[in-house]
Short mmCIF file of C-alpha atoms in Angstrom, two decimals:
data_model
loop_
_atom_site.label_atom_id
_atom_site.label_comp_id
_atom_site.label_asym_id
_atom_site.label_seq_id
_atom_site.Cartn_x
_atom_site.Cartn_y
_atom_site.Cartn_z
CA UNK A 1 95.83 100.72 97.00
CA UNK A 2 97.13 103.83 95.89
CA UNK A 3 100.32 102.29 95.34
CA UNK A 4 101.00 98.99 92.45
CA UNK A 5 103.77 97.38 94.75
CA UNK A 6 100.89 97.57 97.81
CA UNK A 7 98.23 96.38 96.25
CA UNK A 8 101.36 92.75 95.26
CA UNK A 9 101.68 93.01 98.91
CA UNK A 10 98.39 92.79 99.17
CA UNK A 11 97.13 90.15 97.02
CA UNK A 12 100.38 87.49 98.40
CA UNK A 13 98.68 88.63 102.31
CA UNK A 14 95.20 87.84 101.21
CA UNK A 15 96.03 84.85 99.54
CA UNK A 16 98.16 83.98 102.63
CA UNK A 17 94.87 84.82 104.91
CA UNK A 18 92.57 82.85 102.33
CA UNK A 19 94.14 80.23 100.90
CA UNK A 20 93.25 81.48 97.55
CA UNK A 21 94.40 83.56 94.56
CA UNK A 22 95.28 86.59 95.80
CA UNK A 23 95.12 89.36 92.50
CA UNK A 24 96.89 92.08 91.53
CA UNK A 25 97.16 94.51 88.66
CA UNK A 26 98.91 97.12 87.25
CA UNK A 27 99.00 99.90 84.16
CA UNK A 28 101.81 99.96 81.80
CA UNK A 29 105.20 100.88 82.19
CA UNK A 30 105.68 102.95 85.50
CA UNK A 31 102.92 100.53 87.46
CA UNK A 32 104.00 97.46 85.81
CA UNK A 33 107.68 98.18 87.26
CA UNK A 34 106.52 97.38 90.67
CA UNK A 35 104.90 94.63 90.94
CA UNK A 36 108.13 92.58 91.68
CA UNK A 37 109.38 93.04 94.91
CA UNK A 38 105.48 91.68 96.19
CA UNK A 39 104.98 89.30 93.97
CA UNK A 40 109.55 88.07 94.93
CA UNK A 41 108.15 87.71 97.93
CA UNK A 42 105.15 85.52 96.74
CA UNK A 43 107.36 83.25 94.65
CA UNK A 44 109.81 82.76 97.30
CA UNK A 45 106.70 81.35 99.81
CA UNK A 46 105.20 79.77 97.16
CA UNK A 47 102.59 81.83 97.80
CA UNK A 48 99.95 82.55 94.38
CA UNK A 49 99.11 85.19 92.88
CA UNK A 50 97.43 86.07 90.14
CA UNK A 51 99.05 89.57 88.63
CA UNK A 52 97.42 91.84 85.82
CA UNK A 53 99.60 94.21 83.90
CA UNK A 54 98.61 96.47 80.42
CA UNK A 55 100.73 97.43 77.74
CA UNK A 56 101.05 99.23 74.67
CA UNK A 57 98.84 98.36 72.04
CA UNK A 58 100.18 95.13 70.17
CA UNK A 59 100.43 97.61 66.84
CA UNK A 60 102.48 99.36 68.03
CA UNK A 61 105.44 96.73 68.18
CA UNK A 62 109.06 98.16 67.37
CA UNK A 63 107.55 101.71 69.78
CA UNK A 64 108.43 100.12 72.95
CA UNK A 65 112.62 100.64 73.26
CA UNK A 66 113.67 103.99 74.66
CA UNK A 67 110.02 104.69 75.19
CA UNK A 68 109.05 106.03 71.69
CA UNK A 69 105.86 104.66 72.86
CA UNK A 70 104.90 106.06 75.62
CA UNK A 71 105.94 104.20 78.77
CA UNK A 72 106.86 101.48 76.51
CA UNK A 73 109.13 98.56 77.15
CA UNK A 74 109.10 95.01 77.02
CA UNK A 75 108.20 93.77 80.25
CA UNK A 76 107.52 90.19 80.04
CA UNK A 77 111.14 89.59 80.69
CA UNK A 78 111.44 91.87 84.00
CA UNK A 79 108.88 88.79 85.28
CA UNK A 80 111.16 85.47 84.38
CA UNK A 81 112.37 84.63 87.13
CA UNK A 82 110.09 85.73 90.47
CA UNK A 83 106.70 84.38 88.62
CA UNK A 84 106.20 80.84 87.47
CA UNK A 85 104.55 81.40 84.29
CA UNK A 86 104.42 84.91 82.08
CA UNK A 87 101.88 84.51 78.82
CA UNK A 88 100.47 87.60 76.62
CA UNK A 89 96.67 87.80 75.55
CA UNK A 90 97.44 88.39 71.00
CA UNK A 91 93.10 87.90 71.70
CA UNK A 92 90.38 88.71 73.40
CA UNK A 93 88.50 85.75 72.96
CA UNK A 94 91.53 83.47 74.36
CA UNK A 95 90.73 86.01 77.71
CA UNK A 96 89.06 83.23 79.66
CA UNK A 97 90.68 80.33 78.17
CA UNK A 98 93.85 81.99 79.52
CA UNK A 99 92.50 82.65 82.99
CA UNK A 100 91.32 79.29 83.43
CA UNK A 101 94.96 78.12 82.42
CA UNK A 102 97.32 80.96 85.19
CA UNK A 103 94.48 79.86 87.83
CA UNK A 104 95.88 76.04 87.31
CA UNK A 105 99.46 77.19 87.27
CA UNK A 106 98.96 79.43 89.65
CA UNK A 107 97.27 76.81 92.48
CA UNK A 108 99.30 73.85 91.68
CA UNK A 109 102.31 71.47 92.96
CA UNK A 110 104.30 73.93 94.28
CA UNK A 111 102.00 77.76 94.59
CA UNK A 112 103.19 81.01 93.02
CA UNK A 113 101.95 83.74 91.44
CA UNK A 114 102.06 84.24 87.35
CA UNK A 115 101.73 86.85 84.38
CA UNK A 116 98.82 88.43 81.94
CA UNK A 117 100.31 90.87 79.80
CA UNK A 118 96.99 92.83 78.34
CA UNK A 119 97.45 94.90 75.31
CA UNK A 120 95.59 98.56 75.85
CA UNK A 121 94.09 97.90 71.55
CA UNK A 122 92.78 93.81 73.97
CA UNK A 123 91.26 95.66 77.24
CA UNK A 124 89.46 98.60 74.78
CA UNK A 125 87.78 95.17 72.42
CA UNK A 126 84.35 94.96 73.19
CA UNK A 127 84.19 91.43 72.92
CA UNK A 128 80.60 89.04 72.89
CA UNK A 129 81.65 86.38 75.59
CA UNK A 130 79.23 83.20 75.91
CA UNK A 131 78.68 83.32 79.84
CA UNK A 132 79.11 79.81 80.08
CA UNK A 133 83.61 80.80 78.81
CA UNK A 134 83.27 82.74 82.26
CA UNK A 135 84.35 80.63 85.11
CA UNK A 136 87.60 78.70 86.96
CA UNK A 137 87.22 76.10 87.91
CA UNK A 138 86.38 75.54 91.26
CA UNK A 139 89.47 73.56 92.44
CA UNK A 140 92.18 75.46 90.90
CA UNK A 141 90.54 78.45 92.50
CA UNK A 142 92.59 77.28 95.61
CA UNK A 143 95.31 76.44 96.31
CA UNK A 144 96.33 73.30 96.68
CA UNK A 145 94.46 72.19 94.67
CA UNK A 146 95.65 69.12 93.27
CA UNK A 147 97.17 67.11 96.67
CA UNK A 148 99.96 64.50 95.19
CA UNK A 149 100.73 60.93 97.82
CA UNK A 150 103.49 60.38 98.78
CA UNK A 151 105.16 56.90 98.21
CA UNK A 152 105.02 53.99 101.11
CA UNK A 153 108.08 53.08 101.43
CA UNK A 154 109.34 56.52 101.93
CA UNK A 155 107.06 56.30 104.64
CA UNK A 156 108.30 53.19 105.42
CA UNK A 157 111.60 54.42 105.36
CA UNK A 158 111.48 57.83 107.31
CA UNK A 159 108.96 55.68 110.52
CA UNK A 160 111.73 53.00 110.62
CA UNK A 161 114.51 56.48 112.03
CA UNK A 162 111.75 58.97 114.11
CA UNK A 163 111.44 55.08 115.65
CA UNK A 164 114.99 54.85 116.46
CA UNK A 165 115.60 58.41 117.10
CA UNK A 166 116.46 59.48 120.96
CA UNK A 167 115.83 63.19 120.19
CA UNK A 168 114.38 63.59 117.47
CA UNK A 169 113.21 67.68 116.45
CA UNK A 170 110.29 68.45 114.25
CA UNK A 171 111.67 71.73 112.22
CA UNK A 172 107.96 73.07 110.94
CA UNK A 173 108.17 75.35 108.04
CA UNK A 174 105.73 78.44 105.85
CA UNK A 175 104.21 74.11 103.98
CA UNK A 176 102.12 73.64 106.73
CA UNK A 177 100.02 76.60 106.30
CA UNK A 178 100.19 75.45 102.82
CA UNK A 179 99.18 72.22 103.25
CA UNK A 180 96.76 72.88 105.68
CA UNK A 181 98.17 69.76 108.34
CA UNK A 182 97.78 71.52 111.65
CA UNK A 183 96.15 68.50 112.95
CA UNK A 184 98.29 65.91 111.61
CA UNK A 185 101.34 67.94 112.27
CA UNK A 186 99.71 68.21 116.45
CA UNK A 187 99.19 64.52 115.79
CA UNK A 188 102.01 63.23 114.82
CA UNK A 189 104.09 64.58 117.80
CA UNK A 190 101.68 63.55 120.25
CA UNK A 191 102.41 59.86 119.66
CA UNK A 192 106.06 60.17 119.33
CA UNK A 193 106.12 62.83 121.62
CA UNK A 194 108.15 64.98 119.29
CA UNK A 195 109.50 68.89 119.82
CA UNK A 196 107.83 70.91 117.15
CA UNK A 197 110.42 74.00 116.20
CA UNK A 198 108.86 76.46 113.08
CA UNK A 199 110.12 78.57 110.95
CA UNK A 200 109.50 81.95 110.78
CA UNK A 201 107.13 81.38 108.10
CA UNK A 202 105.89 78.14 109.81
CA UNK A 203 104.72 79.84 112.66
CA UNK A 204 101.45 79.31 113.94
CA UNK A 205 101.89 75.54 112.58
CA UNK A 206 101.12 74.07 116.14
CA UNK A 207 100.20 76.21 119.64
CA UNK A 208 103.00 78.15 121.20
CA UNK A 209 101.52 77.21 123.50
CA UNK A 210 101.48 73.83 123.76
CA UNK A 211 104.40 71.83 126.00
CA UNK A 212 106.52 70.61 122.64
CA UNK A 213 106.41 73.65 121.19
CA UNK A 214 109.87 75.41 120.75
CA UNK A 215 109.01 78.53 119.18
CA UNK A 216 111.13 80.01 115.62
CA UNK A 217 114.56 78.29 115.71
CA UNK A 218 117.03 80.49 114.11
CA UNK A 219 118.76 84.14 113.60
CA UNK A 220 115.44 84.75 114.94
CA UNK A 221 114.56 82.92 116.91
CA UNK A 222 114.75 81.16 120.14
CA UNK A 223 117.42 80.34 122.38
CA UNK A 224 116.55 76.85 123.71
CA UNK A 225 114.86 76.32 120.27
CA UNK A 226 118.48 76.36 119.01
CA UNK A 227 119.55 74.16 121.20
CA UNK A 228 117.85 71.58 120.83
CA UNK A 229 117.70 71.33 116.98
CA UNK A 230 121.88 71.96 117.31
CA UNK A 231 121.56 68.63 119.73
CA UNK A 232 119.14 66.16 117.48
CA UNK A 233 120.00 63.42 116.40
CA UNK A 234 116.78 63.23 113.51
CA UNK A 235 115.46 65.96 112.17
CA UNK A 236 112.51 65.84 110.18
CA UNK A 237 111.77 69.18 108.29
CA UNK A 238 108.08 69.38 107.18
CA UNK A 239 107.40 72.01 104.43
CA UNK A 240 110.27 73.76 104.96
CA UNK A 241 113.00 75.13 102.42
CA UNK A 242 115.67 74.52 104.92
CA UNK A 243 116.72 78.77 104.43
CA UNK A 244 119.15 80.56 105.86
CA UNK A 245 117.49 81.70 108.30
CA UNK A 246 115.96 79.15 110.37
CA UNK A 247 119.10 77.26 110.17
CA UNK A 248 121.22 79.71 111.63
CA UNK A 249 123.25 80.04 108.17
CA UNK A 250 122.88 76.75 107.47
CA UNK A 251 125.19 75.20 110.52
CA UNK A 252 121.23 73.99 111.56
CA UNK A 253 121.29 71.28 112.60
CA UNK A 254 125.04 69.14 114.02
CA UNK A 255 126.23 67.29 111.29
CA UNK A 256 125.83 63.96 112.87
CA UNK A 257 122.40 64.24 112.82
CA UNK A 258 120.15 62.55 110.38
CA UNK A 259 117.27 64.42 108.09
CA UNK A 260 114.30 63.35 107.08
CA UNK A 261 112.78 66.28 104.57
CA UNK A 262 108.78 66.45 103.27
CA UNK A 263 108.01 69.03 101.10
CA UNK A 264 105.73 69.14 98.17
CA UNK A 265 108.76 70.38 95.87
CA UNK A 266 111.45 67.84 95.34
CA UNK A 267 114.80 69.96 94.69
CA UNK A 268 114.57 71.81 98.62
CA UNK A 269 115.03 68.19 99.66
CA UNK A 270 119.15 67.62 99.96
CA UNK A 271 119.76 71.50 98.87
CA UNK A 272 121.27 72.22 101.66
CA UNK A 273 122.36 69.71 104.03
CA UNK A 274 122.96 65.17 103.58
CA UNK A 275 118.82 64.28 103.67
CA UNK A 276 118.54 60.16 104.43
CA UNK A 277 114.75 60.16 103.88
CA UNK A 278 113.49 62.81 100.71
CA UNK A 279 109.51 61.56 100.62
CA UNK A 280 107.75 64.93 98.32
CA UNK A 281 104.63 64.86 98.58
CA UNK A 282 101.70 66.81 100.22
CA UNK A 283 102.22 67.71 103.19
CA UNK A 284 98.51 67.30 104.97
CA UNK A 285 97.87 63.46 102.93
CA UNK A 286 101.89 62.34 103.93
CA UNK A 287 101.36 63.19 107.78
CA UNK A 288 97.88 61.68 107.29
CA UNK A 289 99.64 58.15 105.94
CA UNK A 290 102.97 58.46 108.41
CA UNK A 291 100.37 59.14 110.86
CA UNK A 292 98.39 55.52 110.07
CA UNK A 293 101.15 53.66 109.28
CA UNK A 294 102.47 54.89 112.65
CA UNK A 295 98.96 53.83 114.69
CA UNK A 296 99.58 50.43 113.57
CA UNK A 297 103.49 49.85 114.42
CA UNK A 298 104.23 51.81 116.55
CA UNK A 299 102.92 52.41 120.67
CA UNK A 300 101.66 56.07 121.57
CA UNK A 301 104.30 56.70 123.69
CA UNK A 302 102.82 59.41 127.00
CA UNK A 303 102.45 63.38 126.60
CA UNK A 304 102.48 63.76 130.90
CA UNK A 305 105.99 64.04 133.23
CA UNK A 306 107.23 62.88 129.74
CA UNK A 307 111.43 62.43 129.66
CA UNK A 308 111.42 64.95 126.51
CA UNK A 309 109.09 68.17 127.79
CA UNK A 310 111.17 68.30 130.95
CA UNK A 311 113.83 68.92 128.80
CA UNK A 312 111.70 71.41 126.85
CA UNK A 313 110.88 73.05 130.00
CA UNK A 314 114.79 73.22 130.90
CA UNK A 315 116.43 74.47 127.51
CA UNK A 316 113.40 77.30 128.36
CA UNK A 317 114.07 78.07 131.66
CA UNK A 318 118.24 78.63 130.59
CA UNK A 319 117.23 80.40 127.30
CA UNK A 320 114.49 82.55 129.38
CA UNK A 321 116.99 83.63 132.58
CA UNK A 322 119.46 84.54 129.69
CA UNK A 323 115.84 87.48 128.25
CA UNK A 324 113.75 87.72 130.82
CA UNK A 325 115.34 91.15 132.33
CA UNK A 326 114.17 93.02 129.39
CA UNK A 327 111.39 90.84 127.80
CA UNK A 328 109.80 92.39 131.21
CA UNK A 329 111.69 95.97 131.23
CA UNK A 330 109.67 98.79 132.42
CA UNK A 331 112.35 101.32 130.98
CA UNK A 332 110.78 103.87 128.66
CA UNK A 333 111.77 104.39 125.53
CA UNK A 334 110.50 101.03 125.25
CA UNK A 335 112.24 97.89 124.88
CA UNK A 336 111.07 96.07 121.64
CA UNK A 337 110.69 92.46 123.61
CA UNK A 338 108.37 94.23 126.24
CA UNK A 339 106.48 95.88 124.07
CA UNK A 340 106.18 92.42 121.81
CA UNK A 341 104.94 91.19 125.22
CA UNK A 342 101.98 93.54 125.52
CA UNK A 343 101.28 92.75 122.68
CA UNK A 344 101.49 88.73 122.54
CA UNK A 345 99.58 88.95 126.11
CA UNK A 346 96.60 91.17 124.53
CA UNK A 347 96.00 89.50 121.41
CA UNK A 348 93.09 87.08 120.65
CA UNK A 349 92.84 83.60 119.51
CA UNK A 350 90.91 85.11 116.51
CA UNK A 351 92.89 88.29 116.15
CA UNK A 352 95.20 88.58 113.05
CA UNK A 353 98.88 90.12 113.80
CA UNK A 354 100.71 91.07 110.23
CA UNK A 355 104.65 92.08 110.89
CA UNK A 356 106.39 93.90 108.48
CA UNK A 357 109.26 92.50 107.57
CA UNK A 358 112.32 94.78 109.29
CA UNK A 359 113.28 93.91 112.46
CA UNK A 360 109.80 94.09 113.59
CA UNK A 361 109.58 90.52 112.36
CA UNK A 362 112.09 89.26 114.43
CA UNK A 363 111.11 90.50 117.05
CA UNK A 364 107.51 89.29 116.88
CA UNK A 365 109.09 85.94 115.66
CA UNK A 366 110.86 85.13 119.13
CA UNK A 367 108.58 87.07 121.57
CA UNK A 368 104.55 86.57 120.89
CA UNK A 369 103.14 84.08 122.07
CA UNK A 370 100.07 82.46 119.22
CA UNK A 371 98.00 80.35 121.37
CA UNK A 372 96.49 78.03 118.53
CA UNK A 373 97.47 76.72 115.00
CA UNK A 374 96.52 78.22 111.88
CA UNK A 375 97.63 81.58 109.49
CA UNK A 376 96.86 83.89 112.23
CA UNK A 377 100.59 85.56 111.86
CA UNK A 378 101.12 87.01 108.64
CA UNK A 379 104.94 87.89 108.07
CA UNK A 380 106.98 88.07 104.32
CA UNK A 381 110.01 86.71 104.76
CA UNK A 382 110.10 85.59 100.80
CA UNK A 383 111.85 88.01 99.71
CA UNK A 384 111.61 90.36 102.75
CA UNK A 385 110.76 93.48 101.34
CA UNK A 386 109.95 96.07 104.11
CA UNK A 387 106.53 98.12 103.54
CA UNK A 388 104.50 94.77 104.14
CA UNK A 389 102.87 95.81 107.23
CA UNK A 390 100.26 98.36 106.53
CA UNK A 391 99.10 97.11 102.61
CA UNK A 392 99.73 93.16 104.01
CA UNK A 393 96.86 94.38 106.79
CA UNK A 394 94.54 95.51 104.38
CA UNK A 395 94.35 92.52 102.54
CA UNK A 396 93.74 90.22 105.70
CA UNK A 397 90.99 93.16 106.98
CA UNK A 398 90.02 92.69 103.11
CA UNK A 399 89.14 89.08 103.19
CA UNK A 400 88.73 88.71 107.55
CA UNK A 401 85.95 91.89 108.21
CA UNK A 402 85.33 90.49 111.51
CA UNK A 403 88.11 90.00 112.82
CA UNK A 404 90.78 92.58 114.40
CA UNK A 405 93.38 92.68 112.23
CA UNK A 406 96.95 93.81 114.40
CA UNK A 407 99.80 94.75 111.98
CA UNK A 408 103.26 95.75 113.53
CA UNK A 409 105.09 98.17 111.11
CA UNK A 410 108.71 100.58 111.39
CA UNK A 411 108.66 103.99 111.35
CA UNK A 412 111.33 103.72 108.02
CA UNK A 413 109.05 101.23 106.78
CA UNK A 414 105.74 102.87 107.22
CA UNK A 415 107.26 106.16 105.18
CA UNK A 416 106.55 103.92 101.99
CA UNK A 417 103.56 102.79 102.23
CA UNK A 418 101.45 106.36 104.73
CA UNK A 419 98.69 106.70 100.81
CA UNK A 420 97.56 104.30 102.50
CA UNK A 421 95.95 104.86 105.21
CA UNK A 422 93.38 107.09 102.98
CA UNK A 423 92.59 103.81 101.55
CA UNK A 424 91.44 102.41 104.64
CA UNK A 425 89.40 104.98 105.62
CA UNK A 426 87.65 104.37 102.05
CA UNK A 427 86.50 100.98 102.03
CA UNK A 428 86.27 100.88 106.38
CA UNK A 429 88.97 98.66 107.10
CA UNK A 430 89.39 99.39 111.04
CA UNK A 431 92.91 97.62 110.65
CA UNK A 432 95.42 98.33 114.18
CA UNK A 433 98.57 99.92 113.07
CA UNK A 434 101.31 100.04 115.78
CA UNK A 435 104.49 101.83 114.49
CA UNK A 436 108.07 100.50 116.40
CA UNK A 437 109.17 103.93 116.51
CA UNK A 438 112.91 103.89 117.24
CA UNK A 439 113.28 106.65 114.45
CA UNK A 440 115.87 104.91 111.95
CA UNK A 441 116.64 102.61 109.65
CA UNK A 442 117.42 99.85 112.95
CA UNK A 443 118.82 96.77 110.17
CA UNK A 444 121.22 99.13 108.40
CA UNK A 445 121.81 101.28 110.84
CA UNK A 446 123.32 98.35 113.15
CA UNK A 447 124.73 96.81 110.22
CA UNK A 448 126.64 100.19 110.24
CA UNK A 449 127.95 100.27 113.80
CA UNK A 450 128.70 96.35 113.56
CA UNK A 451 130.45 96.60 110.59
CA UNK A 452 131.26 99.77 109.43
CA UNK A 453 133.53 100.83 112.32
CA UNK A 454 130.19 102.15 113.84
CA UNK A 455 130.18 105.23 110.99
CA UNK A 456 126.13 105.52 109.75
CA UNK A 457 124.99 106.93 107.03
CA UNK A 458 121.77 107.92 106.00
CA UNK A 459 119.80 105.89 108.53
CA UNK A 460 118.90 108.57 110.74
CA UNK A 461 115.05 109.99 110.80
CA UNK A 462 113.89 113.21 112.12
CA UNK A 463 111.30 113.35 114.68
CA UNK A 464 107.70 113.28 112.82
CA UNK A 465 104.48 114.04 114.45
CA UNK A 466 102.34 110.55 113.58
CA UNK A 467 99.78 111.16 115.13
CA UNK A 468 98.64 114.44 113.64
CA UNK A 469 99.91 112.18 110.13
CA UNK A 470 97.60 110.00 111.56
CA UNK A 471 94.36 112.29 112.48
CA UNK A 472 95.15 114.30 109.38
CA UNK A 473 93.59 111.24 107.49
CA UNK A 474 90.69 109.74 109.32
CA UNK A 475 92.87 107.19 111.96
CA UNK A 476 92.65 107.96 115.28
CA UNK A 477 96.24 108.32 116.56
CA UNK A 478 98.11 107.48 119.69
CA UNK A 479 101.13 107.83 121.42
CA UNK A 480 102.36 105.93 123.87
CA UNK A 481 105.91 105.67 125.64
CA UNK A 482 105.54 103.66 128.49
CA UNK A 483 104.93 99.44 128.99
CA UNK A 484 101.82 99.75 130.97
CA UNK A 485 100.05 101.95 128.56
CA UNK A 486 100.51 99.24 125.66
CA UNK A 487 97.15 97.45 126.87
CA UNK A 488 95.12 100.75 126.78
CA UNK A 489 96.32 101.48 123.93
CA UNK A 490 94.91 97.89 121.57
CA UNK A 491 91.85 97.85 123.93
CA UNK A 492 91.20 101.22 123.20
CA UNK A 493 91.79 100.74 119.68
CA UNK A 494 89.74 97.31 118.86
CA UNK A 495 86.29 99.55 120.52
CA UNK A 496 86.94 102.28 118.20
CA UNK A 497 85.61 100.65 115.32
CA UNK A 498 88.25 102.28 112.63
CA UNK A 499 91.70 102.21 112.21
CA UNK A 500 93.89 103.07 114.74
CA UNK A 501 97.56 104.00 114.18
CA UNK A 502 100.11 103.46 117.60
CA UNK A 503 103.01 104.73 117.45
CA UNK A 504 105.00 103.30 119.96
CA UNK A 505 107.97 104.32 120.94
CA UNK A 506 111.05 101.81 121.34
CA UNK A 507 114.94 101.55 122.53
CA UNK A 508 117.81 101.29 119.08
CA UNK A 509 120.11 99.58 121.33
CA UNK A 510 118.66 96.19 120.75
CA UNK A 511 118.54 93.61 117.81
CA UNK A 512 116.55 90.92 117.25
CA UNK A 513 119.15 88.57 114.60
CA UNK A 514 120.84 86.75 117.57
CA UNK A 515 124.62 87.10 116.27
CA UNK A 516 124.08 91.01 115.88
CA UNK A 517 122.86 91.45 119.62
CA UNK A 518 126.10 88.77 120.23
CA UNK A 519 128.63 91.36 118.87
CA UNK A 520 126.80 93.32 120.13
CA UNK A 521 127.08 92.78 123.50
CA UNK A 522 130.75 91.59 122.79
CA UNK A 523 131.19 94.59 123.17
CA UNK A 524 129.23 96.54 125.02
CA UNK A 525 126.58 97.93 122.69
CA UNK A 526 123.77 96.49 124.64
#
């Protein structure tokens, strides 16, 4: 990678996609300073990444202050709040044991990043390691490494509430992906005929073409998902931290709804809502035990022609009627809703979709439809730093050489990572990168327009020829301005077998954050 920040993003995406530990490294000082963006993302998203940073020689103690030793400073404190564990390697013979411990910490309980700080004199020392010392236990090379089973009494309490509920809804978060609990989640939903909404990070926990799928809920969610969650008399949070976006600023679910919460981290239960049943455990194990007990205690309900499915269809149609015009708009510049629809229709079941953190994540969360469950949608809602799209696509493409990786980014976000285009050429990574080009930092500009008297400062860009930039790096470059050009461009990119940039011109006057869109509509902006 050309930049340490991008390396940390690539390691995070690699770990999310593969279920194995991602690794990144950085030089002392200014290199190490660039890692927190990706490590903070991994920490907040419970993703195991091993970060290795160099340090000034251990014999230079007291010389790190104010750069007395070139590039030196006390590095480890900077990482304490965004890594699970940190260690400084004082002697080379400690490396095998400490590395094994780092993998254990990163992958166990609630997964997360860890840090090894290695001074230059240790790095530069020859040491005759015995071959049998150089290993990591297989169970700790992936995550979750050790699965914790639930308390059977809590499973019984959950079954009682689920059986009594009239309008239950499941909200599935990123923990479903981490645990790989796809079959178990679907089995539960179908047995009791319960609608399933997901967080953005949990998107793909259930096929979004399934009749019980509500899609994403919350600030960037679908209107009918928010409606049914708000009307539910019971919410079952599964692998979900009940964060700001998924709960619409902690206003969903309704105050009278009962809550069951299953998560590997007991600290998440009751953090934001009164919770009736708390089930700390591995999600896959917990749902399996729940499903096994349900088979014995509760008769399986009929999915076909059920009242629940009809209620979902009705709520969906009500929401769709409010967005259909823009989703199907032929306008140029394109409506971002329509652009995502075109990408969604092109996307194959085995293609991998990567979204940057800015407005692109909002549009794709709501309007991209995933046809199967699994980690086919990668984004960074943990810390939500822009500039994630291209380096994350690199991390995924390295792990999946035989897959078509499609990434979306903004023109603002792309400016953070343009140098990694050369990385793709050097390593023969044929990613397809679509720039949602509205010639501004869209999220910030919208906030300024709505909340700062329409005074827009430092958000608008000059015209940039991204196609020529792409070609200069050896990529294929295309520009699309109309919806009917999108699928042809994607097909051409996929068949070319080389990295491809598609500059897609979109309408700025659209906002995927629901409160922004509602406020803009009141003011007649869009």
